[in-house]
JSON list of C-alpha atoms and ligand atoms in Angstrom, two decimals:
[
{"chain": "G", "resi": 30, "resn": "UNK", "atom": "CA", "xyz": [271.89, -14.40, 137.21]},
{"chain": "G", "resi": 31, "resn": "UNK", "atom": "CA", "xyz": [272.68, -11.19, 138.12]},
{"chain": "G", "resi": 32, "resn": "UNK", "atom": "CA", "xyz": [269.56, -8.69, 138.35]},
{"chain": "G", "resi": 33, "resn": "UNK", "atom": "CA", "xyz": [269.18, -5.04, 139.60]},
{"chain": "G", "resi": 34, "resn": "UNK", "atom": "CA", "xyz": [265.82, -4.60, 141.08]},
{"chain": "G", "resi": 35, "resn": "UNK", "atom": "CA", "xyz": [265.26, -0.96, 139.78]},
{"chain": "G", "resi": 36, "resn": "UNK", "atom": "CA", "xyz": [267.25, -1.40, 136.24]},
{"chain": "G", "resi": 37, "resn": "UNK", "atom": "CA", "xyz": [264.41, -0.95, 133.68]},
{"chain": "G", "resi": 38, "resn": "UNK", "atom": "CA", "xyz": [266.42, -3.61, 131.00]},
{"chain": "G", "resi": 39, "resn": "UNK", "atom": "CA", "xyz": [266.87, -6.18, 133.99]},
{"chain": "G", "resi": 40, "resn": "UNK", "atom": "CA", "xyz": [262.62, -5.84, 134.29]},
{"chain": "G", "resi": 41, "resn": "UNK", "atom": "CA", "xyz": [262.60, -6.00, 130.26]},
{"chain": "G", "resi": 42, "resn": "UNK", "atom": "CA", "xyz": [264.96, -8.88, 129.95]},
{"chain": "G", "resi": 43, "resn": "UNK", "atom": "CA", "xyz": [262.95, -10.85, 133.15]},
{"chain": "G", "resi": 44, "resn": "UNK", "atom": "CA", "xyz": [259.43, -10.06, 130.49]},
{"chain": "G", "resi": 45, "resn": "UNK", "atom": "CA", "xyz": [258.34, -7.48, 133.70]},
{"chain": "G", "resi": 46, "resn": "UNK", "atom": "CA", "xyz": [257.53, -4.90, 131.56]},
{"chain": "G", "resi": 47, "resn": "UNK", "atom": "CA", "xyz": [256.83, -4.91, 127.89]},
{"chain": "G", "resi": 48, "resn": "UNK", "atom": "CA", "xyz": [258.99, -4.50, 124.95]},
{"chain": "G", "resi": 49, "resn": "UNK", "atom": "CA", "xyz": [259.11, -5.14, 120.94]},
{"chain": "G", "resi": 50, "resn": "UNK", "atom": "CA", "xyz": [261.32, -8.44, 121.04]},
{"chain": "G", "resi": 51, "resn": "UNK", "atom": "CA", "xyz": [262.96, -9.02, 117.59]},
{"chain": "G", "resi": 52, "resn": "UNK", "atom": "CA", "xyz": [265.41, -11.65, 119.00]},
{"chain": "G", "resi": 53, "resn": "UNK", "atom": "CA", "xyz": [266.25, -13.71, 122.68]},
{"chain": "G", "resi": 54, "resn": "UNK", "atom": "CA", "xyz": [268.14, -16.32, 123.30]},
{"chain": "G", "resi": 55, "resn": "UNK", "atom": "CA", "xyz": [269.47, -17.24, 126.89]},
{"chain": "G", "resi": 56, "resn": "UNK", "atom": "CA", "xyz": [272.36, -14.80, 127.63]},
{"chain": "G", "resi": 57, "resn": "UNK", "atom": "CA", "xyz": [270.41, -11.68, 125.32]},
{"chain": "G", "resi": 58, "resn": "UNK", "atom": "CA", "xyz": [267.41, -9.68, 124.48]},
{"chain": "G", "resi": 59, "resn": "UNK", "atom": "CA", "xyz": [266.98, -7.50, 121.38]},
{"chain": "G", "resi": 60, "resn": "UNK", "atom": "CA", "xyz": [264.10, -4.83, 121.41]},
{"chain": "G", "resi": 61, "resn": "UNK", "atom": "CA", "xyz": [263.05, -1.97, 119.47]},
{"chain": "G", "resi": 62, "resn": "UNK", "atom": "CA", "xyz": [264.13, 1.35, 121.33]},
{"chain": "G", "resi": 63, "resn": "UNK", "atom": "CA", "xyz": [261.00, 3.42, 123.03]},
{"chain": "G", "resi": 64, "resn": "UNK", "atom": "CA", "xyz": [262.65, 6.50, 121.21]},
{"chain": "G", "resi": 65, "resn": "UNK", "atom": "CA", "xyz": [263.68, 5.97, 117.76]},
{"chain": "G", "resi": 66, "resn": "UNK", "atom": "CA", "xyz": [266.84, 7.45, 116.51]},
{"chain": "G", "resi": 67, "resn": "UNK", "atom": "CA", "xyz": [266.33, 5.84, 112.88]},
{"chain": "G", "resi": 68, "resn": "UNK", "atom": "CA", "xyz": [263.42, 3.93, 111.08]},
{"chain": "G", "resi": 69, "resn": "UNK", "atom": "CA", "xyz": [265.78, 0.33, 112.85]},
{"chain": "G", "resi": 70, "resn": "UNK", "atom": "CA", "xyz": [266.82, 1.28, 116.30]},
{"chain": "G", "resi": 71, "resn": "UNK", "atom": "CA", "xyz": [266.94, -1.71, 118.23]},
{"chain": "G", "resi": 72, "resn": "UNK", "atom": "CA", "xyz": [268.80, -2.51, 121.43]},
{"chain": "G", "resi": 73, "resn": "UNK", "atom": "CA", "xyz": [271.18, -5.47, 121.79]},
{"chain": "G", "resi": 74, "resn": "UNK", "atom": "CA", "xyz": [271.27, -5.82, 125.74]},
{"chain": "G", "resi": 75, "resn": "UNK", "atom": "CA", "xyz": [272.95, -8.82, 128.26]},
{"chain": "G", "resi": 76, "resn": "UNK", "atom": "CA", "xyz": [270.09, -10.72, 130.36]},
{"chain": "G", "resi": 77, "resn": "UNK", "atom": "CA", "xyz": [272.67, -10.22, 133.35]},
{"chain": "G", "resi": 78, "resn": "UNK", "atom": "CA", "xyz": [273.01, -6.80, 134.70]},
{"chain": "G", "resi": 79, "resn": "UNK", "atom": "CA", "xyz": [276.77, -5.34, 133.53]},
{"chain": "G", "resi": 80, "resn": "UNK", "atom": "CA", "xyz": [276.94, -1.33, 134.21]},
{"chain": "G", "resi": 81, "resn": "UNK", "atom": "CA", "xyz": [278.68, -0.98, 130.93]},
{"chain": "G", "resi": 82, "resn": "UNK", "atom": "CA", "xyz": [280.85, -2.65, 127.94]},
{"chain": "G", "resi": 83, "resn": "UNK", "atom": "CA", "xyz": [283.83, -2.43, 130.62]},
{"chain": "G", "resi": 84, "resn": "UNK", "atom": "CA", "xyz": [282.10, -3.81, 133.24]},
{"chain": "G", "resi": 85, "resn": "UNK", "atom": "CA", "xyz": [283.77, -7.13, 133.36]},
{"chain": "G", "resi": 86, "resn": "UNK", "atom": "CA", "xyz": [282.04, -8.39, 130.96]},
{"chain": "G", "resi": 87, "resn": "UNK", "atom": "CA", "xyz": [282.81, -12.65, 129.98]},
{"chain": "G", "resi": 88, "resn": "UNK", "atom": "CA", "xyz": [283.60, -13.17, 126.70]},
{"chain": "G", "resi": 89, "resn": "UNK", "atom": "CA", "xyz": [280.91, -15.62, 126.03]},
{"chain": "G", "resi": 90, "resn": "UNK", "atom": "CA", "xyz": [278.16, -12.61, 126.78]},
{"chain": "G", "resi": 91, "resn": "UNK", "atom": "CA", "xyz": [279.39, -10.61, 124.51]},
{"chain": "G", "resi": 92, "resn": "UNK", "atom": "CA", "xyz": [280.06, -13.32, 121.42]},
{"chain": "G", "resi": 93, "resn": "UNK", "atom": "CA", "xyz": [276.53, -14.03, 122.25]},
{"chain": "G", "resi": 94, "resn": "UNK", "atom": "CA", "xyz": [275.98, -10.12, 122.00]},
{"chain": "G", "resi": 95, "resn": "UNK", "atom": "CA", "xyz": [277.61, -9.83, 118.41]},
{"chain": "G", "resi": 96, "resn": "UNK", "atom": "CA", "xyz": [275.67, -13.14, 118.11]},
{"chain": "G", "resi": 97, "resn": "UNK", "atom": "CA", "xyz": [272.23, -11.15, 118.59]},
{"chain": "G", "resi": 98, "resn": "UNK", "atom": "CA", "xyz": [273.48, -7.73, 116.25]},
{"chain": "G", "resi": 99, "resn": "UNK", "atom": "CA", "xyz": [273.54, -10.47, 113.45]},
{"chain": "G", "resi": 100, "resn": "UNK", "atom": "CA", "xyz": [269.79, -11.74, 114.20]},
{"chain": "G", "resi": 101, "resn": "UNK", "atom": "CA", "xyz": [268.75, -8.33, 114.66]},
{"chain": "G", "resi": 102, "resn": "UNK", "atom": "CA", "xyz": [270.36, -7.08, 111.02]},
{"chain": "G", "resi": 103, "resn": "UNK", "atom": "CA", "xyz": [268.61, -9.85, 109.10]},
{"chain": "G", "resi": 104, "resn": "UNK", "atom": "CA", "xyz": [265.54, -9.86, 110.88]},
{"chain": "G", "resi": 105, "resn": "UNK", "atom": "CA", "xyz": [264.95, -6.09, 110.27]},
{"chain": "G", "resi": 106, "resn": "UNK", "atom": "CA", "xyz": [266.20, -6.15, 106.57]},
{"chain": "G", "resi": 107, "resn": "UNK", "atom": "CA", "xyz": [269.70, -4.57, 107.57]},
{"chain": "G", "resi": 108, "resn": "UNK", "atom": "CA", "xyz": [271.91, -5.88, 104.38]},
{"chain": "G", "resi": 109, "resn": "UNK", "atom": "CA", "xyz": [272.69, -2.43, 103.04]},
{"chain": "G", "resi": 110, "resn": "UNK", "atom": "CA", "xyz": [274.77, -1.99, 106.44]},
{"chain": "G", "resi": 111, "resn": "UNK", "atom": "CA", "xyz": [274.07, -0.58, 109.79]},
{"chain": "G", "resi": 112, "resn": "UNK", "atom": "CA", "xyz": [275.80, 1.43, 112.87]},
{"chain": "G", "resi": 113, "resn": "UNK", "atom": "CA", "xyz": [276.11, 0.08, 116.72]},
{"chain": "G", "resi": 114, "resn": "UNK", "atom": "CA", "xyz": [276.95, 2.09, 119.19]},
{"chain": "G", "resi": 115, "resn": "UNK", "atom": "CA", "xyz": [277.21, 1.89, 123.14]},
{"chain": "G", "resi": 116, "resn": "UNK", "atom": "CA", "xyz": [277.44, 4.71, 125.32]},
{"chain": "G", "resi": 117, "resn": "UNK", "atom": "CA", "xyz": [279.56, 4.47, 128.89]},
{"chain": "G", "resi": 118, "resn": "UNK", "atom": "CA", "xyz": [279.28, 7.09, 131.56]},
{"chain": "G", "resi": 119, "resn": "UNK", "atom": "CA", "xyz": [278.10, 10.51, 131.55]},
{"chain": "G", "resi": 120, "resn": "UNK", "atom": "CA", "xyz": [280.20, 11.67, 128.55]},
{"chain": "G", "resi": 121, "resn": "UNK", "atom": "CA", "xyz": [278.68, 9.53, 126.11]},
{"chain": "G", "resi": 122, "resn": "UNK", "atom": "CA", "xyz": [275.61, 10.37, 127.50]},
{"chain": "G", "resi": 123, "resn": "UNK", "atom": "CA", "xyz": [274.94, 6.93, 128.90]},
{"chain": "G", "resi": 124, "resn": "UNK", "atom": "CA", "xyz": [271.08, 7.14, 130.82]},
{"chain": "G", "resi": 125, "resn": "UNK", "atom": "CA", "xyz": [270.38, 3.19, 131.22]},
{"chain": "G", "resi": 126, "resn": "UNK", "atom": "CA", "xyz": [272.87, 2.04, 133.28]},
{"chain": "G", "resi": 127, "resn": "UNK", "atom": "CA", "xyz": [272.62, -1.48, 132.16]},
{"chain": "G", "resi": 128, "resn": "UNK", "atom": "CA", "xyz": [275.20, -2.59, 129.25]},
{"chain": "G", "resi": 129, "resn": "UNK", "atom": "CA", "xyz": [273.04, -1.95, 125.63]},
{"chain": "G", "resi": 130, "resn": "UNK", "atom": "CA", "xyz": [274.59, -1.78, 122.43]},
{"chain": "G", "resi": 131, "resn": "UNK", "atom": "CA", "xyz": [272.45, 0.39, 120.00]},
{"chain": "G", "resi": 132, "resn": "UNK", "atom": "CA", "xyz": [271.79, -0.97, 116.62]},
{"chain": "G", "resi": 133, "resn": "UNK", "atom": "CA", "xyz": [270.82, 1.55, 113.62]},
{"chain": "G", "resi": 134, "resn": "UNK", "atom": "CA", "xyz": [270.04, 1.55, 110.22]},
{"chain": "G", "resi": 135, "resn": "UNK", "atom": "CA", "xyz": [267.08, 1.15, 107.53]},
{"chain": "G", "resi": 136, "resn": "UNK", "atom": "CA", "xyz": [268.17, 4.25, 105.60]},
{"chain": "G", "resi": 137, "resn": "UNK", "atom": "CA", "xyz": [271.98, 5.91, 104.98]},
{"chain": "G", "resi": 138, "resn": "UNK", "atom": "CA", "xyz": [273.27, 7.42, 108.25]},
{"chain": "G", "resi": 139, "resn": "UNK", "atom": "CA", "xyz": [275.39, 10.15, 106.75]},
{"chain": "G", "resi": 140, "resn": "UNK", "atom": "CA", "xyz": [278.62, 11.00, 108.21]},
{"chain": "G", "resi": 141, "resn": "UNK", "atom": "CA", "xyz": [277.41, 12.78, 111.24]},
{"chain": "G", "resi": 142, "resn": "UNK", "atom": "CA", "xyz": [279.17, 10.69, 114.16]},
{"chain": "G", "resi": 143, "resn": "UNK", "atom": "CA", "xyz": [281.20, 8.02, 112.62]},
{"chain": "R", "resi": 208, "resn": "5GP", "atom": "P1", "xyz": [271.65, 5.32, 126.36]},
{"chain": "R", "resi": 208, "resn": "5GP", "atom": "O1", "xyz": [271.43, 6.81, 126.23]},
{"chain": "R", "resi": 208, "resn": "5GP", "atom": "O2", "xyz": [271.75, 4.88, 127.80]},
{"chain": "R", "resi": 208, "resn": "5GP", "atom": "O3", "xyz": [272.77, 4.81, 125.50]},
{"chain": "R", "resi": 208, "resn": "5GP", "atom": "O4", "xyz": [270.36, 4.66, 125.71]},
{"chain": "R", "resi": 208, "resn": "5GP", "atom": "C1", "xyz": [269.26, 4.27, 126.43]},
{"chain": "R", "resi": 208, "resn": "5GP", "atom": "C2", "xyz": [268.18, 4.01, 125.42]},
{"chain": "R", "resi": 208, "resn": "5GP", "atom": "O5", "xyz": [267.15, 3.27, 126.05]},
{"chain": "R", "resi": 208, "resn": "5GP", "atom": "C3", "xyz": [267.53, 5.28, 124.86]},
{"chain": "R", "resi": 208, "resn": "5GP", "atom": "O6", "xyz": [267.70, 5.28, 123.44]},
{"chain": "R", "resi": 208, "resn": "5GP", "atom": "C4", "xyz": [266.08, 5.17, 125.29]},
{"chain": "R", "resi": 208, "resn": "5GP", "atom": "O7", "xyz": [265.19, 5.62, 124.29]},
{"chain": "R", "resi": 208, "resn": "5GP", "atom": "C5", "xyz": [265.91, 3.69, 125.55]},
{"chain": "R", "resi": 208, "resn": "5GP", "atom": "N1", "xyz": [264.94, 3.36, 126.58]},
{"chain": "R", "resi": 208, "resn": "5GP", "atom": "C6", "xyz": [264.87, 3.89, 127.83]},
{"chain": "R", "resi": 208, "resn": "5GP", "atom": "N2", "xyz": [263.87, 3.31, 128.53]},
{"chain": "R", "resi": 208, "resn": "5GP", "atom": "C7", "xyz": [263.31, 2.39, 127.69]},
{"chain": "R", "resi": 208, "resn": "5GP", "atom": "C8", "xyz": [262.23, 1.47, 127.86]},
{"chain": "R", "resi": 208, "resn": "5GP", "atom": "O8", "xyz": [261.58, 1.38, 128.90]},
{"chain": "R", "resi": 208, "resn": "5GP", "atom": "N3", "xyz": [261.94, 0.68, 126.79]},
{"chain": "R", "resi": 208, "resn": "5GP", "atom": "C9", "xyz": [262.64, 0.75, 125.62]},
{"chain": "R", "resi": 208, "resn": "5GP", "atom": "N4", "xyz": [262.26, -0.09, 124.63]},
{"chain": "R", "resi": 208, "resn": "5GP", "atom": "N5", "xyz": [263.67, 1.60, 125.44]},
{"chain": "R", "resi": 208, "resn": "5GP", "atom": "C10", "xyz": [263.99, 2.41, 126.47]},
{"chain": "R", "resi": 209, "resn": "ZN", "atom": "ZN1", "xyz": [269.97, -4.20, 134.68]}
]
């Protein structure tokens, strides 16, 4: 499997370093984001190190990846709805270079972006 020795979600996927694990399976990891950006901010990331979503990315990784956003929303409660986003490059403000997909929620997100 692909790895990048100094990508801080290939060390989280490879249980390195520690994380709050809400759901894993073989191709994904989903853990709660150091920095919260809502009261559910959990990260949906590949175990294999992709740069980004258009990375080259196999289809089975990411139905695997939608896969995970659906454990994640019913393990933290998420009926009422929830956001994902995923940042690419420096535009979006991307700072883990490793493919993540942000999921948010546990309150109404407003209209702010999106
Ligand atoms: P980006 O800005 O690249 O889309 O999002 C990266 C996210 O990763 C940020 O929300 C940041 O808080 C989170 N993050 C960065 N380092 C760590 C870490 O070591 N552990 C966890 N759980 N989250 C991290
Ligand atoms: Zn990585």
């Amino acid at each position: 499997m692909n790895a990048d020795p100094d990508c801080i979600f290939c060390k989280i996927a490879n249980h390195e370093i520690p994380a709050t694990v809400v759901y894993e399976d073989d191709q994904v990891i989903a853990f709660d984001d150091l920095s919260p950006q809502a009261p559910v901010h959990t990260l949906v990331v590949p175990k294999e190190h992709y740069r980004d979503i258009t990375d080259g990315v196999p289809a089975e990784v990411l139905a695997s990846m939608t896969h995970a956003i659906d454990e994640v929303a019913q393990a933290k409660g998420l009926g009422e709805g929830f956001r994902i986003i995923s940042n690419k490059g420096a535009h979006a403000g991307q700072t883990v270079m490793h493919l993540h997909v942000h999921v948010l929620g546990g309150k109404p997100l407003g209209e702010g972006l999106l």
